[in-house]
Short mmCIF file of N, CA and C in Angstrom, two decimals:
data_model
loop_
_atom_site.label_atom_id
_atom_site.label_comp_id
_atom_site.label_asym_id
_atom_site.label_seq_id
_atom_site.Cartn_x
_atom_site.Cartn_y
_atom_site.Cartn_z
N VAL S 1286 144.65 -64.99 31.94
CA VAL S 1286 145.61 -65.24 32.92
C VAL S 1286 146.54 -64.00 32.92
N SER S 1287 146.73 -63.46 34.02
CA SER S 1287 147.66 -62.34 34.05
C SER S 1287 149.06 -62.86 34.09
N GLY S 1288 149.97 -61.81 33.71
CA GLY S 1288 151.43 -62.08 33.71
C GLY S 1288 151.89 -62.27 35.18
N GLU S 1289 151.35 -61.50 36.16
CA GLU S 1289 151.73 -61.65 37.54
C GLU S 1289 151.37 -63.06 38.04
N THR S 1290 150.25 -63.64 37.77
CA THR S 1290 149.96 -64.89 38.13
C THR S 1290 150.76 -66.00 37.66
N LEU S 1291 151.08 -65.88 36.39
CA LEU S 1291 151.97 -66.82 35.63
C LEU S 1291 153.47 -66.63 36.21
N SER S 1292 153.83 -65.45 36.59
CA SER S 1292 155.15 -65.23 37.14
C SER S 1292 155.43 -65.97 38.47
N ALA S 1293 154.32 -66.36 39.18
CA ALA S 1293 154.63 -67.09 40.42
C ALA S 1293 155.13 -68.46 40.19
N ALA S 1294 154.96 -68.96 38.94
CA ALA S 1294 155.55 -70.35 38.66
C ALA S 1294 157.01 -70.14 38.14
N HIS S 1295 157.90 -69.83 39.13
CA HIS S 1295 159.34 -69.53 38.86
C HIS S 1295 160.10 -70.51 38.11
N HIS S 1296 159.72 -71.81 38.20
CA HIS S 1296 160.47 -72.97 37.66
C HIS S 1296 160.01 -73.32 36.23
N LEU S 1297 159.06 -72.73 35.74
CA LEU S 1297 158.48 -73.09 34.44
C LEU S 1297 159.63 -72.99 33.37
N THR S 1298 159.69 -74.01 32.56
CA THR S 1298 160.63 -73.92 31.37
C THR S 1298 159.93 -73.83 30.06
N THR S 1299 158.64 -74.36 30.06
CA THR S 1299 157.68 -74.41 28.77
C THR S 1299 156.38 -73.90 29.29
N LEU S 1300 155.82 -72.95 28.54
CA LEU S 1300 154.43 -72.45 28.85
C LEU S 1300 153.71 -72.52 27.57
N VAL S 1301 152.52 -73.23 27.55
CA VAL S 1301 151.80 -73.46 26.27
C VAL S 1301 150.42 -72.73 26.61
N LEU S 1302 150.23 -71.51 25.87
CA LEU S 1302 148.92 -70.82 26.00
C LEU S 1302 148.26 -70.77 24.60
N SER S 1303 148.54 -71.74 23.77
CA SER S 1303 147.88 -71.74 22.44
C SER S 1303 146.46 -72.04 22.45
N GLN S 1304 145.67 -71.39 21.44
CA GLN S 1304 144.20 -71.70 21.34
C GLN S 1304 143.45 -71.28 22.49
N ASN S 1305 143.64 -70.14 23.11
CA ASN S 1305 142.98 -69.69 24.32
C ASN S 1305 142.17 -68.41 24.10
N ARG S 1306 142.10 -67.87 22.96
CA ARG S 1306 141.37 -66.65 22.63
C ARG S 1306 142.01 -65.54 23.46
N ILE S 1307 143.32 -65.52 23.71
CA ILE S 1307 143.95 -64.45 24.43
C ILE S 1307 144.08 -63.21 23.56
N ASP S 1308 143.67 -62.01 23.89
CA ASP S 1308 143.88 -60.87 23.07
C ASP S 1308 144.89 -59.89 23.60
N LYS S 1309 145.53 -60.19 24.58
CA LYS S 1309 146.69 -59.33 25.09
C LYS S 1309 147.79 -60.24 25.64
N VAL S 1310 149.05 -59.96 25.37
CA VAL S 1310 150.09 -60.77 25.86
C VAL S 1310 150.13 -60.68 27.41
N PRO S 1311 150.44 -61.70 28.02
CA PRO S 1311 150.52 -61.69 29.60
C PRO S 1311 151.65 -60.75 30.03
N SER S 1312 151.27 -59.81 30.84
CA SER S 1312 152.19 -58.85 31.27
C SER S 1312 151.84 -58.31 32.53
N PRO S 1313 152.78 -58.03 33.42
CA PRO S 1313 154.20 -58.21 33.33
C PRO S 1313 154.51 -59.79 33.49
N LEU S 1314 155.42 -60.18 32.81
CA LEU S 1314 155.78 -61.69 32.76
C LEU S 1314 157.20 -61.81 33.12
N ARG S 1315 157.45 -62.42 34.31
CA ARG S 1315 158.91 -62.61 34.79
C ARG S 1315 158.99 -64.01 35.04
N LEU S 1316 159.60 -64.79 34.12
CA LEU S 1316 159.92 -66.16 34.31
C LEU S 1316 161.32 -66.46 33.74
N PRO S 1317 162.32 -66.42 34.83
CA PRO S 1317 163.59 -66.53 34.54
C PRO S 1317 164.09 -67.82 33.80
N LEU S 1318 163.36 -68.94 33.99
CA LEU S 1318 163.94 -70.19 33.51
C LEU S 1318 163.03 -70.56 32.23
N LEU S 1319 162.03 -69.78 31.81
CA LEU S 1319 161.19 -70.18 30.72
C LEU S 1319 162.07 -70.25 29.45
N ARG S 1320 162.01 -71.33 28.68
CA ARG S 1320 162.74 -71.46 27.34
C ARG S 1320 161.83 -71.43 26.17
N LYS S 1321 160.55 -71.83 26.31
CA LYS S 1321 159.56 -71.94 25.20
C LYS S 1321 158.30 -71.32 25.64
N LEU S 1322 157.77 -70.48 24.75
CA LEU S 1322 156.50 -69.79 25.13
C LEU S 1322 155.66 -69.86 23.80
N TRP S 1323 154.57 -70.58 23.96
CA TRP S 1323 153.63 -70.85 22.87
C TRP S 1323 152.41 -70.07 23.06
N LEU S 1324 152.19 -68.98 22.12
CA LEU S 1324 151.03 -68.14 22.11
C LEU S 1324 150.33 -68.23 20.83
N GLY S 1325 150.50 -69.23 20.05
CA GLY S 1325 149.86 -69.38 18.77
C GLY S 1325 148.41 -69.63 18.85
N GLY S 1326 147.69 -69.19 17.83
CA GLY S 1326 146.25 -69.47 17.73
C GLY S 1326 145.42 -68.68 18.69
N ASN S 1327 145.80 -67.48 19.03
CA ASN S 1327 145.11 -66.63 19.93
C ASN S 1327 144.53 -65.42 19.27
N ARG S 1328 144.23 -64.37 19.82
CA ARG S 1328 143.77 -63.22 19.11
C ARG S 1328 144.65 -61.96 19.40
N LEU S 1329 145.84 -62.19 19.54
CA LEU S 1329 146.82 -61.13 19.80
C LEU S 1329 147.00 -60.20 18.61
N ARG S 1330 146.85 -58.89 18.90
CA ARG S 1330 146.97 -57.89 17.78
C ARG S 1330 148.35 -57.04 17.96
N SER S 1331 148.82 -57.20 19.20
CA SER S 1331 150.01 -56.28 19.55
C SER S 1331 150.85 -56.97 20.50
N LEU S 1332 152.10 -56.59 20.56
CA LEU S 1332 153.01 -57.06 21.62
C LEU S 1332 153.55 -55.82 22.44
N ARG S 1333 152.69 -54.70 22.33
CA ARG S 1333 152.97 -53.43 22.95
C ARG S 1333 153.28 -53.56 24.38
N GLU S 1334 152.55 -54.32 25.14
CA GLU S 1334 152.78 -54.42 26.54
C GLU S 1334 154.27 -54.81 27.04
N TRP S 1335 154.78 -55.80 26.21
CA TRP S 1335 156.19 -56.22 26.41
C TRP S 1335 157.08 -55.10 26.22
N ALA S 1336 156.89 -54.18 25.32
CA ALA S 1336 157.79 -53.04 25.08
C ALA S 1336 157.55 -51.92 26.01
N GLU S 1337 156.33 -51.72 26.43
CA GLU S 1337 156.12 -50.48 27.29
C GLU S 1337 156.27 -50.65 28.82
N ASP S 1338 155.81 -51.90 29.24
CA ASP S 1338 155.80 -51.97 30.75
C ASP S 1338 157.20 -52.13 31.37
N GLY S 1339 158.18 -52.60 30.69
CA GLY S 1339 159.47 -52.65 31.31
C GLY S 1339 159.75 -53.65 32.38
N SER S 1340 158.63 -54.33 32.71
CA SER S 1340 158.75 -55.28 33.79
C SER S 1340 158.68 -56.76 33.23
N THR S 1341 158.55 -56.95 32.01
CA THR S 1341 158.66 -58.26 31.32
C THR S 1341 160.12 -58.75 31.30
N TRP S 1342 160.29 -59.94 31.82
CA TRP S 1342 161.70 -60.39 31.95
C TRP S 1342 161.75 -61.90 31.59
N LEU S 1343 162.28 -62.30 30.50
CA LEU S 1343 162.36 -63.63 30.05
C LEU S 1343 163.73 -63.92 29.57
N PRO S 1344 164.75 -63.93 30.51
CA PRO S 1344 166.14 -64.04 30.04
C PRO S 1344 166.52 -65.39 29.45
N SER S 1345 165.86 -66.36 29.62
CA SER S 1345 166.15 -67.72 29.11
C SER S 1345 165.38 -68.11 27.88
N LEU S 1346 164.40 -67.30 27.49
CA LEU S 1346 163.47 -67.61 26.38
C LEU S 1346 164.25 -67.78 25.15
N GLU S 1347 164.08 -68.95 24.45
CA GLU S 1347 164.79 -69.33 23.17
C GLU S 1347 163.75 -69.36 21.99
N THR S 1348 162.60 -69.87 22.37
CA THR S 1348 161.59 -70.00 21.28
C THR S 1348 160.24 -69.27 21.56
N LEU S 1349 159.79 -68.39 20.76
CA LEU S 1349 158.58 -67.67 20.93
C LEU S 1349 157.65 -68.06 19.67
N LEU S 1350 156.54 -68.64 19.98
CA LEU S 1350 155.63 -69.06 18.87
C LEU S 1350 154.43 -68.05 18.95
N LEU S 1351 154.22 -67.33 17.89
CA LEU S 1351 153.14 -66.36 17.80
C LEU S 1351 152.32 -66.51 16.55
N HIS S 1352 152.34 -67.66 15.96
CA HIS S 1352 151.60 -67.96 14.71
C HIS S 1352 150.17 -67.85 14.92
N ASP S 1353 149.51 -67.66 13.88
CA ASP S 1353 147.96 -67.65 13.90
C ASP S 1353 147.29 -66.74 14.82
N ASN S 1354 147.82 -65.50 14.88
CA ASN S 1354 147.24 -64.50 15.63
C ASN S 1354 146.76 -63.33 14.74
N GLN S 1355 146.70 -62.08 15.25
CA GLN S 1355 146.30 -61.06 14.32
C GLN S 1355 147.20 -59.81 14.46
N LEU S 1356 148.43 -60.23 14.59
CA LEU S 1356 149.45 -59.15 14.65
C LEU S 1356 149.66 -58.42 13.36
N VAL S 1357 149.83 -57.18 13.51
CA VAL S 1357 149.90 -56.27 12.32
C VAL S 1357 151.38 -55.88 12.05
N ALA S 1358 152.05 -55.62 13.11
CA ALA S 1358 153.50 -55.23 13.14
C ALA S 1358 154.13 -55.59 14.42
N LEU S 1359 155.42 -55.36 14.49
CA LEU S 1359 156.13 -55.55 15.74
C LEU S 1359 156.49 -54.21 16.34
N HIS S 1360 156.28 -54.04 17.62
CA HIS S 1360 156.39 -52.83 18.33
C HIS S 1360 157.89 -52.73 18.72
N HIS S 1361 158.57 -51.64 18.54
CA HIS S 1361 160.03 -51.42 18.81
C HIS S 1361 160.20 -51.81 20.30
N GLY S 1362 161.06 -52.76 20.57
CA GLY S 1362 161.50 -53.16 21.86
C GLY S 1362 160.73 -54.21 22.43
N CYS S 1363 159.75 -54.87 21.70
CA CYS S 1363 158.93 -55.83 22.28
C CYS S 1363 159.61 -57.10 22.69
N LEU S 1364 160.85 -57.33 22.13
CA LEU S 1364 161.64 -58.51 22.42
C LEU S 1364 162.88 -58.31 23.30
N THR S 1365 163.07 -57.12 23.74
CA THR S 1365 164.21 -56.67 24.38
C THR S 1365 164.48 -57.57 25.82
N ALA S 1366 163.40 -57.98 26.39
CA ALA S 1366 163.51 -58.77 27.66
C ALA S 1366 163.80 -60.25 27.35
N MET S 1367 164.25 -60.53 26.11
CA MET S 1367 164.43 -61.95 25.65
C MET S 1367 165.71 -62.04 24.96
N PRO S 1368 166.91 -61.79 25.68
CA PRO S 1368 168.14 -61.70 24.98
C PRO S 1368 168.71 -63.07 24.41
N LEU S 1369 168.12 -64.11 24.76
CA LEU S 1369 168.59 -65.45 24.15
C LEU S 1369 167.65 -65.97 23.07
N LEU S 1370 166.60 -65.21 22.73
CA LEU S 1370 165.76 -65.62 21.75
C LEU S 1370 166.31 -65.97 20.46
N HIS S 1371 166.12 -67.29 19.89
CA HIS S 1371 166.74 -67.54 18.67
C HIS S 1371 165.81 -68.06 17.55
N SER S 1372 164.51 -68.21 17.93
CA SER S 1372 163.50 -68.76 17.07
C SER S 1372 162.25 -67.95 17.30
N LEU S 1373 161.73 -67.27 16.26
CA LEU S 1373 160.52 -66.41 16.32
C LEU S 1373 159.58 -66.90 15.28
N GLU S 1374 158.37 -67.36 15.54
CA GLU S 1374 157.45 -67.76 14.62
C GLU S 1374 156.32 -66.85 14.50
N LEU S 1375 156.14 -66.18 13.38
CA LEU S 1375 155.14 -65.15 13.16
C LEU S 1375 154.19 -65.48 11.98
N ASP S 1376 154.24 -66.83 11.51
CA ASP S 1376 153.36 -67.17 10.49
C ASP S 1376 151.83 -66.84 10.64
N PHE S 1377 151.10 -66.68 9.56
CA PHE S 1377 149.72 -66.57 9.60
C PHE S 1377 149.12 -65.47 10.60
N ASN S 1378 149.85 -64.39 10.48
CA ASN S 1378 149.33 -63.06 11.09
C ASN S 1378 148.84 -62.13 10.01
N SER S 1379 148.80 -60.83 10.29
CA SER S 1379 148.37 -59.81 9.38
C SER S 1379 149.51 -58.85 9.27
N ILE S 1380 150.80 -59.22 9.46
CA ILE S 1380 151.92 -58.36 9.28
C ILE S 1380 152.09 -57.79 8.02
N THR S 1381 151.97 -56.46 7.94
CA THR S 1381 152.24 -55.76 6.61
C THR S 1381 153.64 -55.13 6.70
N GLY S 1382 154.09 -54.77 7.91
CA GLY S 1382 155.36 -54.12 8.06
C GLY S 1382 155.24 -52.58 7.95
N TYR S 1383 154.12 -52.03 7.59
CA TYR S 1383 153.93 -50.63 7.43
C TYR S 1383 152.68 -50.22 8.07
N GLY S 1384 152.67 -48.89 8.49
CA GLY S 1384 151.54 -48.39 9.08
C GLY S 1384 151.53 -48.62 10.68
N ALA S 1385 150.42 -48.10 11.28
CA ALA S 1385 150.41 -48.25 12.73
C ALA S 1385 150.03 -49.80 13.19
N GLU S 1386 150.61 -49.97 14.39
CA GLU S 1386 150.34 -51.51 14.86
C GLU S 1386 148.94 -51.64 15.29
N ASP S 1387 148.30 -50.71 15.91
CA ASP S 1387 146.90 -50.76 16.32
C ASP S 1387 145.97 -50.03 15.53
N ARG S 1388 145.15 -50.74 14.81
CA ARG S 1388 144.27 -50.17 13.80
C ARG S 1388 142.80 -50.68 14.19
N ASP S 1389 141.88 -49.72 14.16
CA ASP S 1389 140.63 -50.21 14.41
C ASP S 1389 139.87 -50.65 13.09
N ALA S 1390 138.62 -50.94 13.09
CA ALA S 1390 137.95 -51.55 11.78
C ALA S 1390 138.05 -50.65 10.68
N GLU S 1391 138.07 -49.28 10.89
CA GLU S 1391 138.08 -48.25 9.81
C GLU S 1391 139.39 -48.01 9.32
N GLY S 1392 140.57 -48.63 10.03
CA GLY S 1392 141.91 -48.46 9.62
C GLY S 1392 142.52 -47.19 10.23
N ASP S 1393 141.84 -46.57 11.19
CA ASP S 1393 142.46 -45.36 11.82
C ASP S 1393 143.57 -45.87 12.73
N SER S 1394 144.52 -45.05 12.90
CA SER S 1394 145.78 -45.26 13.65
C SER S 1394 145.50 -44.76 15.07
N GLU S 1395 145.90 -45.60 16.08
CA GLU S 1395 145.81 -45.23 17.41
C GLU S 1395 147.18 -44.87 18.06
N SER S 1396 148.22 -45.07 17.14
CA SER S 1396 149.54 -44.74 17.74
C SER S 1396 150.45 -44.19 16.56
N GLU S 1397 151.57 -43.74 16.94
CA GLU S 1397 152.54 -43.09 15.91
C GLU S 1397 153.32 -44.24 15.33
N ASP S 1398 153.73 -44.06 14.02
CA ASP S 1398 154.46 -45.11 13.28
C ASP S 1398 155.92 -45.12 13.85
N ASP S 1399 156.38 -44.11 14.51
CA ASP S 1399 157.84 -44.09 14.80
C ASP S 1399 158.44 -45.24 15.49
N ASP S 1400 157.58 -45.87 16.44
CA ASP S 1400 158.22 -46.93 17.20
C ASP S 1400 157.85 -48.29 16.65
N LEU S 1401 157.46 -48.48 15.42
CA LEU S 1401 157.24 -49.71 14.86
C LEU S 1401 158.40 -50.26 14.12
N VAL S 1402 158.51 -51.58 14.03
CA VAL S 1402 159.70 -52.16 13.32
C VAL S 1402 159.11 -52.54 11.91
N PRO S 1403 159.68 -51.90 10.84
CA PRO S 1403 159.35 -52.25 9.54
C PRO S 1403 159.77 -53.63 9.14
N VAL S 1404 159.06 -54.50 8.61
CA VAL S 1404 159.50 -55.76 8.20
C VAL S 1404 159.42 -55.70 6.65
N LYS S 1405 160.49 -55.81 5.97
CA LYS S 1405 160.66 -55.76 4.58
C LYS S 1405 161.27 -57.02 4.01
N LEU S 1406 160.66 -57.51 2.95
CA LEU S 1406 161.22 -58.73 2.27
C LEU S 1406 161.46 -58.40 0.91
N SER S 1407 162.71 -58.89 0.32
CA SER S 1407 162.93 -58.65 -1.04
C SER S 1407 163.19 -60.10 -1.64
N ASP S 1408 162.62 -60.29 -2.78
CA ASP S 1408 162.89 -61.65 -3.43
C ASP S 1408 164.26 -61.75 -3.92
N GLN S 1409 164.89 -62.88 -3.60
CA GLN S 1409 166.24 -63.13 -4.21
C GLN S 1409 166.22 -64.38 -5.05
N GLU S 1410 166.12 -64.12 -6.35
CA GLU S 1410 166.10 -65.24 -7.30
C GLU S 1410 164.85 -66.11 -7.23
N GLY S 1411 163.78 -65.53 -6.61
CA GLY S 1411 162.53 -66.25 -6.57
C GLY S 1411 162.46 -67.42 -5.48
N VAL S 1412 163.54 -67.60 -4.74
CA VAL S 1412 163.62 -68.75 -3.86
C VAL S 1412 163.63 -68.35 -2.36
N ALA S 1413 164.60 -67.45 -1.97
CA ALA S 1413 164.78 -67.12 -0.55
C ALA S 1413 164.41 -65.70 -0.38
N TYR S 1414 164.01 -65.45 0.91
CA TYR S 1414 163.60 -64.02 1.17
C TYR S 1414 164.66 -63.47 2.23
N ARG S 1415 165.01 -62.23 2.08
CA ARG S 1415 165.90 -61.65 3.00
C ARG S 1415 165.19 -60.61 3.86
N LEU S 1416 165.33 -60.69 5.15
CA LEU S 1416 164.77 -59.70 6.06
C LEU S 1416 165.70 -58.53 6.36
N SER S 1417 165.12 -57.30 6.14
CA SER S 1417 166.00 -56.19 6.38
C SER S 1417 165.11 -55.24 7.22
N GLY S 1418 165.71 -54.41 8.07
CA GLY S 1418 165.11 -53.50 8.81
C GLY S 1418 164.44 -53.98 10.13
N LEU S 1419 164.74 -55.41 10.39
CA LEU S 1419 164.15 -56.01 11.55
C LEU S 1419 165.11 -56.19 12.64
N TRP S 1420 166.34 -56.55 12.36
CA TRP S 1420 167.34 -56.86 13.37
C TRP S 1420 167.62 -55.77 14.36
N HIS S 1421 168.02 -54.55 14.01
CA HIS S 1421 168.50 -53.55 14.83
C HIS S 1421 167.36 -53.10 15.78
N PRO S 1422 166.19 -52.70 15.30
CA PRO S 1422 165.10 -52.30 16.23
C PRO S 1422 164.59 -53.26 17.29
N LEU S 1423 164.91 -54.50 17.09
CA LEU S 1423 164.44 -55.54 18.09
C LEU S 1423 165.35 -55.54 19.38
N GLY S 1424 166.18 -54.66 19.47
CA GLY S 1424 167.00 -54.54 20.67
C GLY S 1424 167.98 -55.74 20.75
N THR S 1425 167.86 -56.43 21.84
CA THR S 1425 168.80 -57.57 22.21
C THR S 1425 168.48 -58.78 21.57
N ALA S 1426 167.51 -58.88 20.71
CA ALA S 1426 167.21 -60.08 19.90
C ALA S 1426 168.24 -60.51 18.82
N SER S 1427 169.46 -60.09 19.05
CA SER S 1427 170.54 -60.34 18.13
C SER S 1427 170.83 -61.79 17.81
N ARG S 1428 170.40 -62.70 18.75
CA ARG S 1428 170.69 -64.08 18.64
C ARG S 1428 169.67 -64.78 17.76
N LEU S 1429 168.71 -64.10 17.19
CA LEU S 1429 167.78 -64.72 16.31
C LEU S 1429 168.50 -65.49 15.13
N VAL S 1430 168.06 -66.79 15.08
CA VAL S 1430 168.69 -67.48 13.88
C VAL S 1430 167.50 -67.97 12.96
N SER S 1431 166.22 -67.87 13.52
CA SER S 1431 165.15 -68.33 12.69
C SER S 1431 163.95 -67.43 12.94
N ILE S 1432 163.41 -66.84 11.85
CA ILE S 1432 162.21 -65.99 11.80
C ILE S 1432 161.30 -66.58 10.75
N SER S 1433 160.11 -66.94 11.07
CA SER S 1433 159.18 -67.49 10.18
C SER S 1433 158.01 -66.60 10.05
N LEU S 1434 157.81 -65.97 8.74
CA LEU S 1434 156.78 -65.09 8.44
C LEU S 1434 155.82 -65.42 7.34
N SER S 1435 155.62 -66.86 7.19
CA SER S 1435 154.77 -67.35 6.08
C SER S 1435 153.30 -66.74 6.14
N ASP S 1436 152.70 -66.49 5.05
CA ASP S 1436 151.38 -66.19 4.98
C ASP S 1436 150.97 -64.83 5.68
N ASN S 1437 151.84 -63.79 5.50
CA ASN S 1437 151.59 -62.53 6.05
C ASN S 1437 151.42 -61.49 4.88
N PRO S 1438 150.65 -60.53 4.77
CA PRO S 1438 150.45 -59.63 3.68
C PRO S 1438 151.58 -58.55 3.61
N ILE S 1439 152.80 -58.96 3.69
CA ILE S 1439 153.95 -58.06 3.66
C ILE S 1439 154.00 -57.31 2.38
N MET S 1440 154.14 -55.99 2.53
CA MET S 1440 154.27 -55.19 1.22
C MET S 1440 155.60 -54.81 0.91
N ALA S 1441 155.82 -54.83 -0.38
CA ALA S 1441 157.19 -54.33 -0.94
C ALA S 1441 157.27 -52.86 -0.73
N PRO S 1442 158.37 -52.32 -0.03
CA PRO S 1442 158.37 -50.84 0.21
C PRO S 1442 158.35 -50.02 -1.01
N GLU S 1443 158.99 -50.43 -2.13
CA GLU S 1443 159.00 -49.51 -3.32
C GLU S 1443 157.72 -49.36 -3.96
N THR S 1444 157.04 -50.45 -4.16
CA THR S 1444 155.72 -50.45 -4.91
C THR S 1444 154.45 -50.52 -4.11
N GLY S 1445 154.63 -51.05 -2.98
CA GLY S 1445 153.25 -51.27 -2.26
C GLY S 1445 152.66 -52.61 -2.52
N ASP S 1446 153.27 -53.27 -3.52
CA ASP S 1446 152.68 -54.56 -3.86
C ASP S 1446 152.95 -55.61 -2.92
N GLN S 1447 152.19 -56.52 -2.69
CA GLN S 1447 152.32 -57.61 -1.92
C GLN S 1447 153.51 -58.63 -2.38
N VAL S 1448 154.34 -58.91 -1.48
CA VAL S 1448 155.52 -59.72 -1.79
C VAL S 1448 155.24 -61.06 -1.94
#
């Protein structure tokens, strides 16, 4: 389903596209009233289209569910069109937070690392994790109050060991 087709439904407040084998985010996507977008359980590897096309506009989006995909990293600016986003679920992806976002089977990079958002976790007394390096590069996603990153192979920046 193309973003243009979905954008014709101007009054949507919830869009559930989970478990549909989608390999690219719908783009351009312009849904001014959309509050919840479910894209979990697909085959998404990248959110690049949302950062690059400039025509994605989801000004009311509060919840974005991207769990159970194949995301490797977050592309700089991919959430800029979502200024009210407060809950982002990225569980069960392949986010390492380092390296290029788009990799083929041999691990070769198809893009530069400069525009990727590093996701770094540091253990605080073995109980809670603190995200650093994620807030600023996500642009207007400053209203985020919940980010879920369970079961991603995130690497510690100092050692390269899995956190």
